[in-house]
Amino acid sequence: MASNWAIVIGINQYRFLQPLKYAKRDAEAISAFLAQEAKFDRVYLFTDDSPAIGGKPTEPFRANLLRVLRQIFAAPFMQDGDNFWFFFSGHGIPHNGQDYLMPLDGDPEDIENTGISTNTITNYLRSCGADNAVMILDACRSGGKKAGEGVGRQTESEARQTGVISLFSCSPDQYSYELEAIAQGAFTHALLEGLGIRGRCATVERLNQYLEHRVPELVSQHLGRVRQTPYTIAEPLNRAHLILMPQHASLTDIATLKNDAYRAQVNQNWDLAQQLWIRVLAAASGRDMDAIEALQRIAVAKASGTIPIQSQPQPIKSPAQPKSSSLTPPPPAPPLEIPPPPAPPLSRGVGGDLFDIPLESEKGIDYTRLRDLLKAGEWKKADHETYLRMLEAVGRKGGDWIRAEELLNFPCKDLKTIDRLWVHYSNGHFGFSVQKKIYVECGAKLDGKYPGDKIWYKFCDRVGWRKDNRYVNYSDLKFNPSISLMGELPGCGGWLGVGVWWFVDSLLSHRDL
């Protein structure tokens, strides 16, 4: 069972800086959410008037905060699979190339001696032993000034080097707004939505996308034409796939994480592979046999001093398949000292692939070209190929369109094959099942009826089919999972991309997707 700890700080009544209205309330809301909803083991809350912890004061003065940090992080106490979060709502000030979080007694005229550098925070987070550390800063207020540079640039650089997942409430040259109408900071309000039942954002990537959409929406709704653009640093790329909220994780999220674990094994990065398999197991409630077997092989090999031998990974199970129901892991395998004979080659696309997806079809359709295009990263060509193969599956030819009733009754095996290929080769970024999750998150009921402009436009905005209140041209889509919005593809050669709501609703309502 993973261990989850957090430090949460929110300060309103600064001694030497402009007071804030809702930083304290933001911290209290985050603390309550982590303790009650996310079921964190320990949450340390520090606000203007937070209660003592174990008889010790919790006022967020600099000396007190540093004392607590020294005591908590005196020695590593966590392990792979564990999580430590740090949340700060208050003033942040850059000074001499270093970002500082300002405690209750922070003095803008003596920042180095009265502030706490974000570098200090990240060093403590890295030392706890957890392989996942998250730092959330609703602190880009630059001492309360709306003009000038705020914190972010140096902390961003530090996050890229250390691997600490870092969420920033706004760009360094922007102001982080507090909203009178909801008595909260816009960023923290959206953060709680995204992590909670409204957003159901399981992964870092999904949370980032939710915040990028929701924070500007809130600010525009309540304050008019001002800008606040949150952003997230999660490097290397596979950290964006880490599951923050296991209770919201979909099978697609877990499959993406499993792909990362397999790749780490193939690259013989055994420590990373172990970390990722532990997280797969946690997200699957301890019932994923692939994770259990992989962890056993790694553990046995480490204990025996042998080099782990990579057996042929099995194809990633489709997100549509149920989790394994077995609760009891098999007995440990004996140490592997001699490589087994090479297995016969699988059917592969261009360059070979250790994670082949079965190309199943009820209609005898050949999906080899689609697989090879996706594997090669030819996303636009693959999208057109998807359109052609879907036409073939319902007995139509290129240039025709598919009727709504044909989509509702689309061959199950074919739909699963197409979706698995897109999800797999895009690392969970593209696919019909990805679009379905977003569509439902936007409020759609999947009943074959037009969901209304609000829901439809929200969905199109989320997947990148609309921008600035206008549909984009199909040719203007990004066609690249590294820069495209989640769910941009498939667009079926433009049928989805141009905003044909009935196509989307009928297809995504399919019972087997």
JSON list of C-alpha atoms in Angstrom, two decimals, residues 134-306:
[
{"chain": "A", "resi": 134, "resn": "VAL", "atom": "CA", "xyz": [4.66, 16.98, -6.46]},
{"chain": "A", "resi": 135, "resn": "MET", "atom": "CA", "xyz": [5.12, 20.70, -5.84]},
{"chain": "A", "resi": 136, "resn": "ILE", "atom": "CA", "xyz": [2.09, 22.95, -6.39]},
{"chain": "A", "resi": 137, "resn": "LEU", "atom": "CA", "xyz": [2.64, 26.71, -6.30]},
{"chain": "A", "resi": 138, "resn": "ASP", "atom": "CA", "xyz": [-0.24, 29.14, -6.26]},
{"chain": "A", "resi": 139, "resn": "ALA", "atom": "CA", "xyz": [2.41, 31.72, -5.56]},
{"chain": "A", "resi": 140, "resn": "CYS", "atom": "CA", "xyz": [3.16, 33.65, -8.73]},
{"chain": "A", "resi": 141, "resn": "ARG", "atom": "CA", "xyz": [1.95, 36.94, -7.30]},
{"chain": "A", "resi": 142, "resn": "SER", "atom": "CA", "xyz": [5.34, 38.68, -7.24]},
{"chain": "A", "resi": 143, "resn": "GLY", "atom": "CA", "xyz": [4.74, 40.22, -3.85]},
{"chain": "A", "resi": 144, "resn": "GLY", "atom": "CA", "xyz": [1.26, 41.38, -4.73]},
{"chain": "A", "resi": 145, "resn": "LYS", "atom": "CA", "xyz": [2.27, 43.39, -7.80]},
{"chain": "A", "resi": 146, "resn": "LYS", "atom": "CA", "xyz": [0.39, 42.87, -11.03]},
{"chain": "A", "resi": 147, "resn": "ALA", "atom": "CA", "xyz": [3.35, 44.06, -13.07]},
{"chain": "A", "resi": 148, "resn": "GLY", "atom": "CA", "xyz": [6.84, 42.61, -13.26]},
{"chain": "A", "resi": 149, "resn": "GLU", "atom": "CA", "xyz": [8.27, 39.13, -13.12]},
{"chain": "A", "resi": 150, "resn": "GLY", "atom": "CA", "xyz": [6.90, 36.52, -10.74]},
{"chain": "A", "resi": 151, "resn": "VAL", "atom": "CA", "xyz": [8.28, 33.19, -9.60]},
{"chain": "A", "resi": 152, "resn": "GLY", "atom": "CA", "xyz": [8.47, 30.31, -12.01]},
{"chain": "A", "resi": 153, "resn": "ARG", "atom": "CA", "xyz": [11.40, 30.46, -14.40]},
{"chain": "A", "resi": 154, "resn": "GLN", "atom": "CA", "xyz": [14.12, 29.29, -12.03]},
{"chain": "A", "resi": 155, "resn": "THR", "atom": "CA", "xyz": [11.80, 26.79, -10.33]},
{"chain": "A", "resi": 156, "resn": "GLU", "atom": "CA", "xyz": [10.80, 25.47, -13.75]},
{"chain": "A", "resi": 157, "resn": "SER", "atom": "CA", "xyz": [14.43, 24.88, -14.65]},
{"chain": "A", "resi": 158, "resn": "GLU", "atom": "CA", "xyz": [15.01, 23.15, -11.32]},
{"chain": "A", "resi": 159, "resn": "ALA", "atom": "CA", "xyz": [11.97, 20.91, -11.85]},
{"chain": "A", "resi": 160, "resn": "ARG", "atom": "CA", "xyz": [13.25, 19.79, -15.26]},
{"chain": "A", "resi": 161, "resn": "GLN", "atom": "CA", "xyz": [16.55, 18.73, -13.70]},
{"chain": "A", "resi": 162, "resn": "THR", "atom": "CA", "xyz": [15.22, 17.06, -10.57]},
{"chain": "A", "resi": 163, "resn": "GLY", "atom": "CA", "xyz": [12.10, 15.30, -11.90]},
{"chain": "A", "resi": 164, "resn": "VAL", "atom": "CA", "xyz": [9.87, 16.93, -9.26]},
{"chain": "A", "resi": 165, "resn": "ILE", "atom": "CA", "xyz": [6.43, 17.35, -10.86]},
{"chain": "A", "resi": 166, "resn": "SER", "atom": "CA", "xyz": [5.68, 21.06, -10.55]},
{"chain": "A", "resi": 167, "resn": "LEU", "atom": "CA", "xyz": [2.36, 22.85, -11.11]},
{"chain": "A", "resi": 168, "resn": "PHE", "atom": "CA", "xyz": [2.33, 26.64, -11.45]},
{"chain": "A", "resi": 169, "resn": "SER", "atom": "CA", "xyz": [-0.78, 28.75, -11.10]},
{"chain": "A", "resi": 170, "resn": "CYS", "atom": "CA", "xyz": [0.22, 31.14, -13.90]},
{"chain": "A", "resi": 171, "resn": "SER", "atom": "CA", "xyz": [3.05, 32.15, -16.18]},
{"chain": "A", "resi": 172, "resn": "PRO", "atom": "CA", "xyz": [5.87, 34.13, -14.49]},
{"chain": "A", "resi": 173, "resn": "ASP", "atom": "CA", "xyz": [4.77, 37.39, -16.15]},
{"chain": "A", "resi": 174, "resn": "GLN", "atom": "CA", "xyz": [1.14, 37.00, -15.07]},
{"chain": "A", "resi": 175, "resn": "TYR", "atom": "CA", "xyz": [-0.85, 37.57, -11.90]},
{"chain": "A", "resi": 176, "resn": "SER", "atom": "CA", "xyz": [-2.51, 34.74, -9.97]},
{"chain": "A", "resi": 177, "resn": "TYR", "atom": "CA", "xyz": [-6.04, 35.94, -9.27]},
{"chain": "A", "resi": 178, "resn": "GLU", "atom": "CA", "xyz": [-8.27, 35.57, -6.23]},
{"chain": "A", "resi": 179, "resn": "LEU", "atom": "CA", "xyz": [-11.98, 35.53, -7.08]},
{"chain": "A", "resi": 180, "resn": "GLU", "atom": "CA", "xyz": [-14.44, 37.28, -4.79]},
{"chain": "A", "resi": 181, "resn": "ALA", "atom": "CA", "xyz": [-17.44, 35.44, -6.23]},
{"chain": "A", "resi": 182, "resn": "ILE", "atom": "CA", "xyz": [-16.16, 32.02, -5.15]},
{"chain": "A", "resi": 183, "resn": "ALA", "atom": "CA", "xyz": [-13.95, 33.20, -2.26]},
{"chain": "A", "resi": 184, "resn": "GLN", "atom": "CA", "xyz": [-10.97, 31.26, -3.59]},
{"chain": "A", "resi": 185, "resn": "GLY", "atom": "CA", "xyz": [-7.98, 31.56, -5.84]},
{"chain": "A", "resi": 186, "resn": "ALA", "atom": "CA", "xyz": [-8.91, 30.68, -9.42]},
{"chain": "A", "resi": 187, "resn": "PHE", "atom": "CA", "xyz": [-6.09, 28.15, -9.70]},
{"chain": "A", "resi": 188, "resn": "THR", "atom": "CA", "xyz": [-6.80, 26.31, -6.46]},
{"chain": "A", "resi": 189, "resn": "HIS", "atom": "CA", "xyz": [-10.52, 26.20, -7.22]},
{"chain": "A", "resi": 190, "resn": "ALA", "atom": "CA", "xyz": [-9.80, 24.60, -10.62]},
{"chain": "A", "resi": 191, "resn": "LEU", "atom": "CA", "xyz": [-7.23, 22.28, -9.05]},
{"chain": "A", "resi": 192, "resn": "LEU", "atom": "CA", "xyz": [-9.77, 20.92, -6.59]},
{"chain": "A", "resi": 193, "resn": "GLU", "atom": "CA", "xyz": [-12.28, 20.47, -9.41]},
{"chain": "A", "resi": 194, "resn": "GLY", "atom": "CA", "xyz": [-9.74, 18.65, -11.56]},
{"chain": "A", "resi": 195, "resn": "LEU", "atom": "CA", "xyz": [-8.63, 16.28, -8.82]},
{"chain": "A", "resi": 196, "resn": "GLY", "atom": "CA", "xyz": [-12.19, 15.74, -7.62]},
{"chain": "A", "resi": 197, "resn": "ILE", "atom": "CA", "xyz": [-15.37, 14.27, -8.98]},
{"chain": "A", "resi": 198, "resn": "ARG", "atom": "CA", "xyz": [-15.96, 17.03, -11.54]},
{"chain": "A", "resi": 199, "resn": "GLY", "atom": "CA", "xyz": [-12.69, 16.70, -13.45]},
{"chain": "A", "resi": 200, "resn": "ARG", "atom": "CA", "xyz": [-11.77, 13.12, -12.45]},
{"chain": "A", "resi": 201, "resn": "CYS", "atom": "CA", "xyz": [-8.21, 13.79, -13.63]},
{"chain": "A", "resi": 202, "resn": "ALA", "atom": "CA", "xyz": [-6.25, 10.68, -12.75]},
{"chain": "A", "resi": 203, "resn": "THR", "atom": "CA", "xyz": [-2.92, 11.55, -14.37]},
{"chain": "A", "resi": 204, "resn": "VAL", "atom": "CA", "xyz": [-0.57, 14.53, -14.40]},
{"chain": "A", "resi": 205, "resn": "GLU", "atom": "CA", "xyz": [-1.26, 15.00, -18.10]},
{"chain": "A", "resi": 206, "resn": "ARG", "atom": "CA", "xyz": [-5.03, 15.06, -17.72]},
{"chain": "A", "resi": 207, "resn": "LEU", "atom": "CA", "xyz": [-4.85, 17.42, -14.75]},
{"chain": "A", "resi": 208, "resn": "ASN", "atom": "CA", "xyz": [-2.64, 19.81, -16.70]},
{"chain": "A", "resi": 209, "resn": "GLN", "atom": "CA", "xyz": [-5.10, 19.85, -19.59]},
{"chain": "A", "resi": 210, "resn": "TYR", "atom": "CA", "xyz": [-8.01, 20.48, -17.25]},
{"chain": "A", "resi": 211, "resn": "LEU", "atom": "CA", "xyz": [-6.22, 23.39, -15.56]},
{"chain": "A", "resi": 212, "resn": "GLU", "atom": "CA", "xyz": [-5.15, 24.92, -18.87]},
{"chain": "A", "resi": 213, "resn": "HIS", "atom": "CA", "xyz": [-8.79, 25.02, -19.91]},
{"chain": "A", "resi": 214, "resn": "ARG", "atom": "CA", "xyz": [-10.56, 25.74, -16.63]},
{"chain": "A", "resi": 215, "resn": "VAL", "atom": "CA", "xyz": [-8.43, 28.48, -15.03]},
{"chain": "A", "resi": 216, "resn": "PRO", "atom": "CA", "xyz": [-8.69, 30.93, -17.97]},
{"chain": "A", "resi": 217, "resn": "GLU", "atom": "CA", "xyz": [-12.41, 30.12, -18.14]},
{"chain": "A", "resi": 218, "resn": "LEU", "atom": "CA", "xyz": [-12.91, 31.01, -14.46]},
{"chain": "A", "resi": 219, "resn": "VAL", "atom": "CA", "xyz": [-10.84, 34.19, -14.68]},
{"chain": "A", "resi": 220, "resn": "SER", "atom": "CA", "xyz": [-12.64, 35.35, -17.82]},
{"chain": "A", "resi": 221, "resn": "GLN", "atom": "CA", "xyz": [-16.04, 34.57, -16.31]},
{"chain": "A", "resi": 222, "resn": "HIS", "atom": "CA", "xyz": [-15.42, 36.56, -13.13]},
{"chain": "A", "resi": 223, "resn": "LEU", "atom": "CA", "xyz": [-12.89, 39.23, -14.12]},
{"chain": "A", "resi": 224, "resn": "GLY", "atom": "CA", "xyz": [-13.29, 39.79, -17.83]},
{"chain": "A", "resi": 225, "resn": "ARG", "atom": "CA", "xyz": [-10.38, 40.25, -20.20]},
{"chain": "A", "resi": 226, "resn": "VAL", "atom": "CA", "xyz": [-7.41, 39.32, -18.07]},
{"chain": "A", "resi": 227, "resn": "ARG", "atom": "CA", "xyz": [-5.11, 36.35, -18.54]},
{"chain": "A", "resi": 228, "resn": "GLN", "atom": "CA", "xyz": [-3.95, 33.61, -16.20]},
{"chain": "A", "resi": 229, "resn": "THR", "atom": "CA", "xyz": [-2.35, 30.57, -17.79]},
{"chain": "A", "resi": 230, "resn": "PRO", "atom": "CA", "xyz": [-1.30, 27.72, -15.49]},
{"chain": "A", "resi": 231, "resn": "TYR", "atom": "CA", "xyz": [1.26, 25.17, -16.62]},
{"chain": "A", "resi": 232, "resn": "THR", "atom": "CA", "xyz": [2.93, 21.98, -15.47]},
{"chain": "A", "resi": 233, "resn": "ILE", "atom": "CA", "xyz": [6.50, 20.66, -15.67]},
{"chain": "A", "resi": 234, "resn": "ALA", "atom": "CA", "xyz": [6.72, 16.86, -15.72]},
{"chain": "A", "resi": 235, "resn": "GLU", "atom": "CA", "xyz": [9.97, 15.50, -17.12]},
{"chain": "A", "resi": 236, "resn": "PRO", "atom": "CA", "xyz": [10.98, 13.04, -18.38]},
{"chain": "A", "resi": 237, "resn": "LEU", "atom": "CA", "xyz": [7.86, 12.56, -20.50]},
{"chain": "A", "resi": 238, "resn": "ASN", "atom": "CA", "xyz": [6.70, 9.38, -18.75]},
{"chain": "A", "resi": 239, "resn": "ARG", "atom": "CA", "xyz": [6.15, 11.37, -15.54]},
{"chain": "A", "resi": 240, "resn": "ALA", "atom": "CA", "xyz": [3.16, 12.99, -17.24]},
{"chain": "A", "resi": 241, "resn": "HIS", "atom": "CA", "xyz": [1.57, 9.52, -17.24]},
{"chain": "A", "resi": 242, "resn": "LEU", "atom": "CA", "xyz": [1.90, 9.02, -13.49]},
{"chain": "A", "resi": 243, "resn": "ILE", "atom": "CA", "xyz": [-1.42, 8.44, -11.77]},
{"chain": "A", "resi": 244, "resn": "LEU", "atom": "CA", "xyz": [-2.14, 11.02, -9.08]},
{"chain": "A", "resi": 245, "resn": "MET", "atom": "CA", "xyz": [-5.70, 9.93, -8.25]},
{"chain": "A", "resi": 246, "resn": "PRO", "atom": "CA", "xyz": [-5.99, 6.11, -8.54]},
{"chain": "A", "resi": 247, "resn": "GLN", "atom": "CA", "xyz": [-9.73, 6.27, -7.84]},
{"chain": "A", "resi": 248, "resn": "HIS", "atom": "CA", "xyz": [-10.21, 8.09, -11.17]},
{"chain": "A", "resi": 249, "resn": "ALA", "atom": "CA", "xyz": [-7.78, 5.98, -13.23]},
{"chain": "A", "resi": 250, "resn": "SER", "atom": "CA", "xyz": [-9.18, 4.42, -16.39]},
{"chain": "A", "resi": 251, "resn": "LEU", "atom": "CA", "xyz": [-7.88, 1.25, -17.99]},
{"chain": "A", "resi": 252, "resn": "THR", "atom": "CA", "xyz": [-6.39, 3.47, -20.69]},
{"chain": "A", "resi": 253, "resn": "ASP", "atom": "CA", "xyz": [-4.39, 5.32, -18.02]},
{"chain": "A", "resi": 254, "resn": "ILE", "atom": "CA", "xyz": [-3.12, 2.04, -16.60]},
{"chain": "A", "resi": 255, "resn": "ALA", "atom": "CA", "xyz": [-2.28, 0.66, -20.06]},
{"chain": "A", "resi": 256, "resn": "THR", "atom": "CA", "xyz": [-0.21, 3.76, -20.82]},
{"chain": "A", "resi": 257, "resn": "LEU", "atom": "CA", "xyz": [1.70, 3.36, -17.56]},
{"chain": "A", "resi": 258, "resn": "LYS", "atom": "CA", "xyz": [2.30, -0.32, -18.37]},
{"chain": "A", "resi": 259, "resn": "ASN", "atom": "CA", "xyz": [3.75, 0.65, -21.74]},
{"chain": "A", "resi": 260, "resn": "ASP", "atom": "CA", "xyz": [6.20, 2.97, -19.96]},
{"chain": "A", "resi": 261, "resn": "ALA", "atom": "CA", "xyz": [7.16, 0.14, -17.60]},
{"chain": "A", "resi": 262, "resn": "TYR", "atom": "CA", "xyz": [7.76, -2.25, -20.50]},
{"chain": "A", "resi": 263, "resn": "ARG", "atom": "CA", "xyz": [9.93, 0.32, -22.27]},
{"chain": "A", "resi": 264, "resn": "ALA", "atom": "CA", "xyz": [12.00, 0.80, -19.14]},
{"chain": "A", "resi": 265, "resn": "GLN", "atom": "CA", "xyz": [12.57, -2.97, -19.05]},
{"chain": "A", "resi": 266, "resn": "VAL", "atom": "CA", "xyz": [13.52, -3.10, -22.71]},
{"chain": "A", "resi": 267, "resn": "ASN", "atom": "CA", "xyz": [16.01, -0.28, -22.10]},
{"chain": "A", "resi": 268, "resn": "GLN", "atom": "CA", "xyz": [17.30, -2.19, -19.03]},
{"chain": "A", "resi": 269, "resn": "ASN", "atom": "CA", "xyz": [16.43, 0.72, -16.74]},
{"chain": "A", "resi": 270, "resn": "TRP", "atom": "CA", "xyz": [15.47, -1.64, -13.92]},
{"chain": "A", "resi": 271, "resn": "ASP", "atom": "CA", "xyz": [14.99, 0.93, -11.16]},
{"chain": "A", "resi": 272, "resn": "LEU", "atom": "CA", "xyz": [12.57, 2.94, -13.29]},
{"chain": "A", "resi": 273, "resn": "ALA", "atom": "CA", "xyz": [10.80, -0.23, -14.42]},
{"chain": "A", "resi": 274, "resn": "GLN", "atom": "CA", "xyz": [10.34, -1.28, -10.80]},
{"chain": "A", "resi": 275, "resn": "GLN", "atom": "CA", "xyz": [8.95, 2.14, -9.86]},
{"chain": "A", "resi": 276, "resn": "LEU", "atom": "CA", "xyz": [6.47, 2.11, -12.73]},
{"chain": "A", "resi": 277, "resn": "TRP", "atom": "CA", "xyz": [5.31, -1.47, -12.13]},
{"chain": "A", "resi": 278, "resn": "ILE", "atom": "CA", "xyz": [4.70, -0.60, -8.47]},
{"chain": "A", "resi": 279, "resn": "ARG", "atom": "CA", "xyz": [2.50, 2.27, -9.62]},
{"chain": "A", "resi": 280, "resn": "VAL", "atom": "CA", "xyz": [0.66, 0.04, -12.09]},
{"chain": "A", "resi": 281, "resn": "LEU", "atom": "CA", "xyz": [-0.04, -2.38, -9.27]},
{"chain": "A", "resi": 282, "resn": "ALA", "atom": "CA", "xyz": [-1.29, 0.41, -6.99]},
{"chain": "A", "resi": 283, "resn": "ALA", "atom": "CA", "xyz": [-3.58, 1.82, -9.69]},
{"chain": "A", "resi": 284, "resn": "ALA", "atom": "CA", "xyz": [-4.97, -1.66, -10.38]},
{"chain": "A", "resi": 285, "resn": "SER", "atom": "CA", "xyz": [-5.67, -2.28, -6.67]},
{"chain": "A", "resi": 286, "resn": "GLY", "atom": "CA", "xyz": [-2.98, -4.95, -6.52]},
{"chain": "A", "resi": 287, "resn": "ARG", "atom": "CA", "xyz": [-4.66, -7.13, -9.16]},
{"chain": "A", "resi": 288, "resn": "ASP", "atom": "CA", "xyz": [-2.50, -6.74, -12.24]},
{"chain": "A", "resi": 289, "resn": "MET", "atom": "CA", "xyz": [-0.68, -10.00, -12.97]},
{"chain": "A", "resi": 290, "resn": "ASP", "atom": "CA", "xyz": [1.68, -8.38, -15.49]},
{"chain": "A", "resi": 291, "resn": "ALA", "atom": "CA", "xyz": [2.90, -6.05, -12.75]},
{"chain": "A", "resi": 292, "resn": "ILE", "atom": "CA", "xyz": [3.14, -8.83, -10.15]},
{"chain": "A", "resi": 293, "resn": "GLU", "atom": "CA", "xyz": [5.18, -11.07, -12.44]},
{"chain": "A", "resi": 294, "resn": "ALA", "atom": "CA", "xyz": [7.47, -8.25, -13.58]},
{"chain": "A", "resi": 295, "resn": "LEU", "atom": "CA", "xyz": [8.17, -7.15, -10.00]},
{"chain": "A", "resi": 296, "resn": "GLN", "atom": "CA", "xyz": [8.90, -10.73, -8.98]},
{"chain": "A", "resi": 297, "resn": "ARG", "atom": "CA", "xyz": [11.42, -11.15, -11.80]},
{"chain": "A", "resi": 298, "resn": "ILE", "atom": "CA", "xyz": [13.16, -7.90, -10.91]},
{"chain": "A", "resi": 299, "resn": "ALA", "atom": "CA", "xyz": [13.19, -8.69, -7.17]},
{"chain": "A", "resi": 300, "resn": "VAL", "atom": "CA", "xyz": [14.56, -12.22, -7.68]},
{"chain": "A", "resi": 301, "resn": "ALA", "atom": "CA", "xyz": [17.24, -11.00, -10.05]},
{"chain": "A", "resi": 302, "resn": "LYS", "atom": "CA", "xyz": [18.32, -8.22, -7.69]},
{"chain": "A", "resi": 303, "resn": "ALA", "atom": "CA", "xyz": [18.45, -10.60, -4.74]},
{"chain": "A", "resi": 304, "resn": "SER", "atom": "CA", "xyz": [20.53, -13.15, -6.67]},
{"chain": "A", "resi": 305, "resn": "GLY", "atom": "CA", "xyz": [22.83, -10.58, -8.23]},
{"chain": "A", "resi": 306, "resn": "THR", "atom": "CA", "xyz": [21.96, -11.74, -11.73]}
]
